[in-house]
C-alpha cells in the first residue's frame, strides 16, 4: 500500500481508503453486519489504514459498525474520516436546506443540509460515540448548505481543531468558489468530490486550484457505484430498493460496455479485475490524493488493496484515456 500526505495536514492516508457508504445499508439494498465487519478487518490487515464514513450512511449504522470493527485495535494507526451536515432526525427543527427524501424501512425520510455551528458540535459528539473514539482524524462538511454562512461553518471547525476533537478539517462537494470562500477562515486539508473515468469535470478547475493551494482531493465513486466493474452488464442484479437502479440510467450503457470491453484485455494481461484497473488508474491521476473504495466483505476489501500492486505505463494510461474519449465526460450530480 502507498500512503499519501493529505494536503497541508499532517495526515498520512492510504491511497486506497475504505469507503463505508454501502455498509450503512440504506439505499444500497441492505447489508450483512458480520460481512461488513470482516471487510473492515481485512482492509486493515492488508494495509488500508483510512476509513471514510458519515452519520448519514445508514443513519448512523455505518459509524456504529466501524466503531465495533476497530474496538481493541491501535487507534493511532487508523485514520477515521467522517462528516457532518446531513440531518434526517428532525433535530434541525425545519432549519437548513431541504435536500431529498431518503428511503428507509418502506418510507421516505426528509434529509436537510444543515451546517450551523451548533449542529456541527452536536453531530460530532454523536459520531464520536458511535465510532467509540475521542477524536476524528478528518471531519468533513458533507454537502454545502446555502442557509448557513461558510464562515460560521469554518469557524466551528477551527474551534474543534483547537479543542483536539479533530486533527484536520475538510469539505465535500465544494466548488472552487466555495473553497476560496472557506479559505478566508480556515486552511482546508481536503475536498472530497465525485471523480471517475466517466466523470472528470473536476479536472477543469477543482484539481488545478487544489494543486495550487496544497489541498488534498479525496475521490469518491471511482467505480461509479459498481458500474465500472462490468458485473452489472452480466448477471448481477440490484435489489428493488437499491438507489443504483436510477443512478446507472444517466450513463450511455452501450458506450460504457464497449469501453470496458476494450480495456478488459489490459486487465487480464495483468491478472487483474476491471475494478482493480479502474481504481489504479484513478490513483494515478494528477491531484488525486486518495481514492475511496467500498467493500461489503473481506474478499472485496482484499481485492481493492491489490489494485495498488498494478503497474501502468505511460502508454497504457494513454490507451485507457483514448478509449475513454469514445464515451464522454459528464457533470457531477
Short mmCIF file of C-alpha atoms in Angstrom, two decimals:
data_model
loop_
_atom_site.label_atom_id
_atom_site.label_comp_id
_atom_site.label_asym_id
_atom_site.label_seq_id
_atom_site.Cartn_x
_atom_site.Cartn_y
_atom_site.Cartn_z
CA UNK A 1 0.00 0.00 0.00
CA UNK A 2 1.08 3.55 -0.67
CA UNK A 3 0.47 6.29 1.90
CA UNK A 4 -0.05 9.91 0.93
CA UNK A 5 0.01 13.19 2.82
CA UNK A 6 -3.39 14.87 2.75
CA UNK A 7 -2.91 18.45 1.58
CA UNK A 8 -1.33 20.72 4.17
CA UNK A 9 -2.36 18.50 7.10
CA UNK A 10 -0.18 16.04 8.99
CA UNK A 11 -2.42 13.13 7.99
CA UNK A 12 -0.95 10.25 6.02
CA UNK A 13 -3.77 8.30 4.38
CA UNK A 14 -3.73 5.03 2.49
CA UNK A 15 -4.02 5.69 -1.25
CA UNK A 16 -6.97 3.29 -1.29
CA UNK A 17 -9.24 4.36 1.56
CA UNK A 18 -12.13 2.22 2.76
CA UNK A 19 -15.41 3.87 1.74
CA UNK A 20 -18.18 2.96 4.18
CA UNK A 21 -21.33 4.26 2.46
CA UNK A 22 -22.61 0.86 1.32
CA UNK A 23 -22.24 -0.89 4.67
CA UNK A 24 -24.76 1.54 6.11
CA UNK A 25 -27.33 -0.48 4.17
CA UNK A 26 -29.86 2.23 3.34
CA UNK A 27 -30.06 2.98 -0.39
CA UNK A 28 -27.74 0.01 -1.11
CA UNK A 29 -30.14 -2.88 -0.73
CA UNK A 30 -29.18 -3.67 2.87
CA UNK A 31 -26.04 -5.17 4.37
CA UNK A 32 -24.81 -8.08 6.46
CA UNK A 33 -23.21 -7.00 9.74
CA UNK A 34 -20.61 -9.75 10.03
CA UNK A 35 -19.61 -9.42 6.36
CA UNK A 36 -19.18 -5.66 6.81
CA UNK A 37 -17.03 -6.03 9.91
CA UNK A 38 -14.98 -8.75 8.22
CA UNK A 39 -14.45 -6.38 5.28
CA UNK A 40 -13.13 -3.64 7.56
CA UNK A 41 -10.84 -6.10 9.35
CA UNK A 42 -9.48 -7.43 6.05
CA UNK A 43 -8.85 -3.90 4.79
CA UNK A 44 -6.90 -3.02 7.94
CA UNK A 45 -4.99 -6.29 7.89
CA UNK A 46 -3.86 -5.74 4.30
CA UNK A 47 -2.59 -2.18 4.52
CA UNK A 48 -5.58 0.15 4.35
CA UNK A 49 -5.34 2.48 7.33
CA UNK A 50 -8.02 5.05 6.46
CA UNK A 51 -11.80 4.66 6.72
CA UNK A 52 -14.27 7.23 5.36
CA UNK A 53 -17.84 7.34 6.65
CA UNK A 54 -20.64 9.76 7.55
CA UNK A 55 -23.54 9.89 10.02
CA UNK A 56 -25.97 9.79 7.09
CA UNK A 57 -24.69 6.39 5.90
CA UNK A 58 -27.35 4.08 7.25
CA UNK A 59 -28.50 6.83 9.65
CA UNK A 60 -25.59 6.10 12.00
CA UNK A 61 -25.28 2.40 11.16
CA UNK A 62 -22.05 2.75 9.18
CA UNK A 63 -20.29 4.58 12.02
CA UNK A 64 -21.55 2.03 14.54
CA UNK A 65 -20.17 -0.88 12.51
CA UNK A 66 -16.81 0.85 12.17
CA UNK A 67 -16.72 1.52 15.90
CA UNK A 68 -17.35 -2.15 16.58
CA UNK A 69 -14.80 -3.27 14.00
CA UNK A 70 -11.92 -1.15 15.36
CA UNK A 71 -12.62 -1.82 19.02
CA UNK A 72 -9.42 -3.06 20.66
CA UNK A 73 -7.21 -2.06 17.73
CA UNK A 74 -4.41 0.54 17.88
CA UNK A 75 -6.33 3.76 17.23
CA UNK A 76 -3.13 5.68 16.41
CA UNK A 77 -2.66 3.52 13.30
CA UNK A 78 -6.17 4.13 11.95
CA UNK A 79 -7.39 7.34 10.36
CA UNK A 80 -11.11 7.91 10.82
CA UNK A 81 -12.75 10.28 8.33
CA UNK A 82 -16.34 11.28 8.90
CA UNK A 83 -18.69 14.12 8.01
CA UNK A 84 -21.49 16.38 9.22
CA UNK A 85 -24.30 18.43 7.80
CA UNK A 86 -27.00 16.00 6.65
CA UNK A 87 -29.85 15.89 9.17
CA UNK A 88 -32.65 13.33 8.99
CA UNK A 89 -33.95 13.08 12.56
CA UNK A 90 -35.80 16.41 12.74
CA UNK A 91 -33.30 17.89 15.19
CA UNK A 92 -32.79 20.85 12.84
CA UNK A 93 -36.37 21.99 13.61
CA UNK A 94 -37.01 22.86 9.98
CA UNK A 95 -33.80 24.85 9.63
CA UNK A 96 -31.30 24.33 6.84
CA UNK A 97 -31.84 23.46 3.19
CA UNK A 98 -34.10 20.60 2.11
CA UNK A 99 -32.05 18.05 0.15
CA UNK A 100 -34.11 14.96 -0.72
CA UNK A 101 -36.22 12.14 0.71
CA UNK A 102 -34.16 9.09 1.66
CA UNK A 103 -35.88 5.70 1.55
CA UNK A 104 -35.75 3.71 4.80
CA UNK A 105 -37.86 0.80 6.03
CA UNK A 106 -40.51 1.34 3.39
CA UNK A 107 -40.93 5.06 3.95
CA UNK A 108 -39.23 8.27 2.87
CA UNK A 109 -37.34 10.40 5.37
CA UNK A 110 -36.71 14.09 4.57
CA UNK A 111 -33.00 14.95 4.67
CA UNK A 112 -31.75 18.51 5.19
CA UNK A 113 -28.36 20.12 4.62
CA UNK A 114 -27.60 21.99 7.83
CA UNK A 115 -24.12 23.18 8.81
CA UNK A 116 -24.64 25.62 11.68
CA UNK A 117 -22.03 25.72 14.44
CA UNK A 118 -24.40 24.17 16.99
CA UNK A 119 -25.31 21.33 14.64
CA UNK A 120 -21.67 20.57 13.82
CA UNK A 121 -20.81 20.23 17.50
CA UNK A 122 -23.89 18.07 18.11
CA UNK A 123 -23.18 15.77 15.17
CA UNK A 124 -19.52 15.33 16.04
CA UNK A 125 -20.34 14.26 19.60
CA UNK A 126 -22.78 11.69 18.23
CA UNK A 127 -20.19 10.44 15.74
CA UNK A 128 -17.52 10.10 18.42
CA UNK A 129 -19.91 7.98 20.48
CA UNK A 130 -20.83 5.72 17.56
CA UNK A 131 -17.19 5.35 16.48
CA UNK A 132 -16.02 4.70 20.03
CA UNK A 133 -13.26 7.28 19.95
CA UNK A 134 -12.46 10.69 21.42
CA UNK A 135 -11.23 12.32 18.22
CA UNK A 136 -11.70 12.18 14.45
CA UNK A 137 -8.74 12.48 12.11
CA UNK A 138 -10.64 14.36 9.40
CA UNK A 139 -14.05 15.98 9.81
CA UNK A 140 -15.68 16.98 6.54
CA UNK A 141 -18.69 19.06 5.61
CA UNK A 142 -20.88 16.62 3.67
CA UNK A 143 -22.81 18.92 1.31
CA UNK A 144 -22.89 22.74 1.06
CA UNK A 145 -25.72 24.39 2.97
CA UNK A 146 -26.89 27.63 1.37
CA UNK A 147 -28.63 28.75 4.59
CA UNK A 148 -25.51 28.87 6.76
CA UNK A 149 -22.62 31.28 6.08
CA UNK A 150 -19.46 29.41 5.10
CA UNK A 151 -17.50 31.45 7.66
CA UNK A 152 -19.70 30.16 10.51
CA UNK A 153 -19.13 26.57 9.47
CA UNK A 154 -15.39 27.01 9.10
CA UNK A 155 -15.05 28.84 12.42
CA UNK A 156 -16.70 25.86 14.12
CA UNK A 157 -14.18 23.52 12.51
CA UNK A 158 -11.30 25.73 13.67
CA UNK A 159 -12.67 25.53 17.21
CA UNK A 160 -12.84 21.74 17.08
CA UNK A 161 -9.23 21.58 15.86
CA UNK A 162 -8.10 23.75 18.77
CA UNK A 163 -10.03 21.51 21.17
CA UNK A 164 -8.27 18.44 19.82
CA UNK A 165 -11.51 16.75 18.80
CA UNK A 166 -10.48 16.69 15.15
CA UNK A 167 -7.00 16.63 13.63
CA UNK A 168 -7.91 18.29 10.34
CA UNK A 169 -10.89 19.79 8.54
CA UNK A 170 -12.16 19.19 5.04
CA UNK A 171 -15.19 19.69 2.84
CA UNK A 172 -17.05 17.57 0.37
CA UNK A 173 -18.81 18.55 -2.85
CA UNK A 174 -17.47 22.12 -2.73
CA UNK A 175 -16.88 24.01 -5.97
CA UNK A 176 -13.88 26.28 -6.45
CA UNK A 177 -15.72 29.40 -5.35
CA UNK A 178 -16.82 27.80 -2.11
CA UNK A 179 -13.29 26.57 -1.46
CA UNK A 180 -11.98 30.11 -1.96
CA UNK A 181 -14.58 31.48 0.45
CA UNK A 182 -13.69 28.86 3.07
CA UNK A 183 -10.00 29.74 2.71
CA UNK A 184 -10.74 33.16 4.23
CA UNK A 185 -11.45 31.42 7.54
CA UNK A 186 -9.65 28.07 7.57
CA UNK A 187 -6.86 26.12 5.95
CA UNK A 188 -8.72 23.20 4.40
CA UNK A 189 -6.95 19.85 4.29
CA UNK A 190 -9.14 18.37 1.57
CA UNK A 191 -12.17 18.35 -0.68
CA UNK A 192 -13.99 15.06 -1.22
CA UNK A 193 -15.56 15.05 -4.66
CA UNK A 194 -17.09 12.68 -7.17
CA UNK A 195 -14.47 11.59 -9.70
CA UNK A 196 -14.23 8.65 -12.06
CA UNK A 197 -13.33 7.65 -15.60
CA UNK A 198 -16.84 8.73 -16.57
CA UNK A 199 -16.88 11.91 -14.52
CA UNK A 200 -13.79 14.11 -14.89
CA UNK A 201 -15.35 17.57 -14.53
CA UNK A 202 -13.16 18.47 -11.54
CA UNK A 203 -10.11 18.44 -13.81
CA UNK A 204 -11.25 21.82 -15.18
CA UNK A 205 -10.99 23.89 -12.01
CA UNK A 206 -11.00 22.00 -8.70
CA UNK A 207 -7.88 19.96 -9.49
CA UNK A 208 -5.75 22.95 -10.57
CA UNK A 209 -6.96 25.03 -7.61
CA UNK A 210 -6.31 22.20 -5.16
CA UNK A 211 -2.83 21.52 -6.50
CA UNK A 212 -2.01 25.24 -6.39
CA UNK A 213 -3.22 25.60 -2.81
CA UNK A 214 -1.96 22.30 -1.38
CA UNK A 215 -5.43 20.88 -0.75
CA UNK A 216 -5.90 17.13 -0.96
CA UNK A 217 -8.56 15.57 -3.16
CA UNK A 218 -10.46 12.53 -1.93
CA UNK A 219 -12.16 10.89 -4.90
CA UNK A 220 -15.47 9.15 -4.27
CA UNK A 221 -17.47 6.91 -6.63
CA UNK A 222 -14.38 5.95 -8.68
CA UNK A 223 -16.17 2.78 -9.81
CA UNK A 224 -19.42 4.71 -10.36
CA UNK A 225 -21.05 2.65 -7.62
CA UNK A 226 -20.08 -0.60 -9.29
CA UNK A 227 -20.92 0.23 -12.90
CA UNK A 228 -17.24 0.20 -13.93
CA UNK A 229 -16.71 -3.28 -12.52
CA UNK A 230 -18.64 -4.57 -15.52
CA UNK A 231 -20.69 -7.04 -13.49
CA UNK A 232 -23.95 -5.16 -13.98
CA UNK A 233 -23.71 -5.78 -17.71
CA UNK A 234 -23.68 -9.51 -16.96
CA UNK A 235 -25.64 -11.47 -14.35
CA UNK A 236 -25.52 -9.21 -11.28
CA UNK A 237 -28.89 -7.85 -10.21
CA UNK A 238 -29.86 -4.96 -7.97
CA UNK A 239 -32.48 -5.14 -5.24
CA UNK A 240 -35.57 -3.01 -5.72
CA UNK A 241 -34.58 -0.50 -3.01
CA UNK A 242 -31.05 -0.01 -4.36
CA UNK A 243 -30.59 3.62 -5.49
CA UNK A 244 -28.37 2.49 -8.34
CA UNK A 245 -31.42 1.34 -10.30
CA UNK A 246 -31.90 5.00 -11.17
CA UNK A 247 -28.29 6.17 -10.83
CA UNK A 248 -26.94 3.97 -13.63
CA UNK A 249 -29.50 5.36 -16.06
CA UNK A 250 -27.55 8.59 -16.58
CA UNK A 251 -24.74 6.77 -18.38
CA UNK A 252 -24.78 5.57 -22.03
CA UNK A 253 -24.82 1.84 -21.31
CA UNK A 254 -23.72 0.77 -24.79
CA UNK A 255 -20.69 3.07 -24.80
CA UNK A 256 -19.67 2.18 -21.27
CA UNK A 257 -19.92 -1.53 -22.04
CA UNK A 258 -17.84 -1.06 -25.20
CA UNK A 259 -15.22 0.86 -23.21
CA UNK A 260 -14.98 -1.86 -20.56
CA UNK A 261 -14.64 -4.50 -23.25
CA UNK A 262 -11.79 -2.51 -24.82
CA UNK A 263 -9.74 -2.38 -21.61
CA UNK A 264 -10.54 -5.91 -20.43
CA UNK A 265 -7.53 -7.43 -22.27
CA UNK A 266 -5.26 -4.95 -20.46
CA UNK A 267 -6.67 -6.00 -17.09
CA UNK A 268 -6.47 -9.70 -17.96
CA UNK A 269 -2.86 -9.30 -19.09
CA UNK A 270 -2.03 -8.03 -15.63
CA UNK A 271 -4.09 -10.76 -13.95
CA UNK A 272 -6.32 -8.04 -12.53
CA UNK A 273 -10.04 -7.35 -12.46
CA UNK A 274 -11.64 -4.39 -14.20
CA UNK A 275 -12.31 -2.86 -10.78
CA UNK A 276 -8.64 -3.06 -9.85
CA UNK A 277 -7.55 -1.50 -13.14
CA UNK A 278 -10.07 1.34 -12.74
CA UNK A 279 -9.03 2.01 -9.14
CA UNK A 280 -5.34 2.06 -10.01
CA UNK A 281 -5.88 4.42 -12.95
CA UNK A 282 -7.77 6.76 -10.63
CA UNK A 283 -4.98 6.84 -8.03
CA UNK A 284 -2.53 7.91 -10.75
CA UNK A 285 -4.46 10.97 -11.93
CA UNK A 286 -2.96 14.43 -11.18
CA UNK A 287 -4.17 15.98 -7.94
CA UNK A 288 -5.93 12.88 -6.65
CA UNK A 289 -4.65 12.13 -3.15
CA UNK A 290 -6.70 9.10 -2.16
CA UNK A 291 -9.47 7.05 -3.73
CA UNK A 292 -12.44 5.64 -1.85
CA UNK A 293 -13.36 2.03 -2.46
CA UNK A 294 -16.19 0.29 -0.68
CA UNK A 295 -16.25 -3.37 0.33
CA UNK A 296 -19.21 -5.37 1.61
CA UNK A 297 -17.00 -8.31 2.65
CA UNK A 298 -13.40 -9.42 3.18
CA UNK A 299 -12.91 -10.67 -0.38
CA UNK A 300 -13.81 -7.31 -1.90
CA UNK A 301 -11.59 -5.47 0.59
CA UNK A 302 -8.54 -7.58 -0.27
CA UNK A 303 -9.21 -7.13 -3.99
CA UNK A 304 -9.31 -3.35 -3.52
CA UNK A 305 -5.95 -3.38 -1.74
CA UNK A 306 -4.37 -5.41 -4.53
CA UNK A 307 -5.22 -2.66 -7.04
CA UNK A 308 -2.15 -0.79 -5.78
CA UNK A 309 0.07 -3.64 -6.96
CA UNK A 310 -0.71 -2.86 -10.61
CA UNK A 311 1.91 -1.01 -12.61
CA UNK A 312 0.63 1.10 -15.52
CA UNK A 313 2.98 2.56 -18.10
CA UNK A 314 2.52 5.96 -19.71
CA UNK A 315 1.49 4.17 -22.89
CA UNK A 316 -1.12 2.08 -21.10
CA UNK A 317 -2.61 5.12 -19.39
CA UNK A 318 -2.69 6.84 -22.78
CA UNK A 319 -4.52 3.86 -24.26
CA UNK A 320 -7.14 3.95 -21.49
CA UNK A 321 -7.62 7.70 -21.92
CA UNK A 322 -8.04 7.28 -25.65
CA UNK A 323 -10.75 4.68 -25.17
CA UNK A 324 -12.44 6.95 -22.63
CA UNK A 325 -12.75 9.71 -25.20
CA UNK A 326 -15.16 7.44 -27.05
CA UNK A 327 -17.54 7.56 -24.11
CA UNK A 328 -17.95 11.06 -22.66
CA UNK A 329 -17.45 13.15 -19.53
CA UNK A 330 -20.43 14.27 -17.52
CA UNK A 331 -21.12 16.92 -14.90
CA UNK A 332 -21.27 15.56 -11.35
CA UNK A 333 -24.78 15.37 -9.92
#
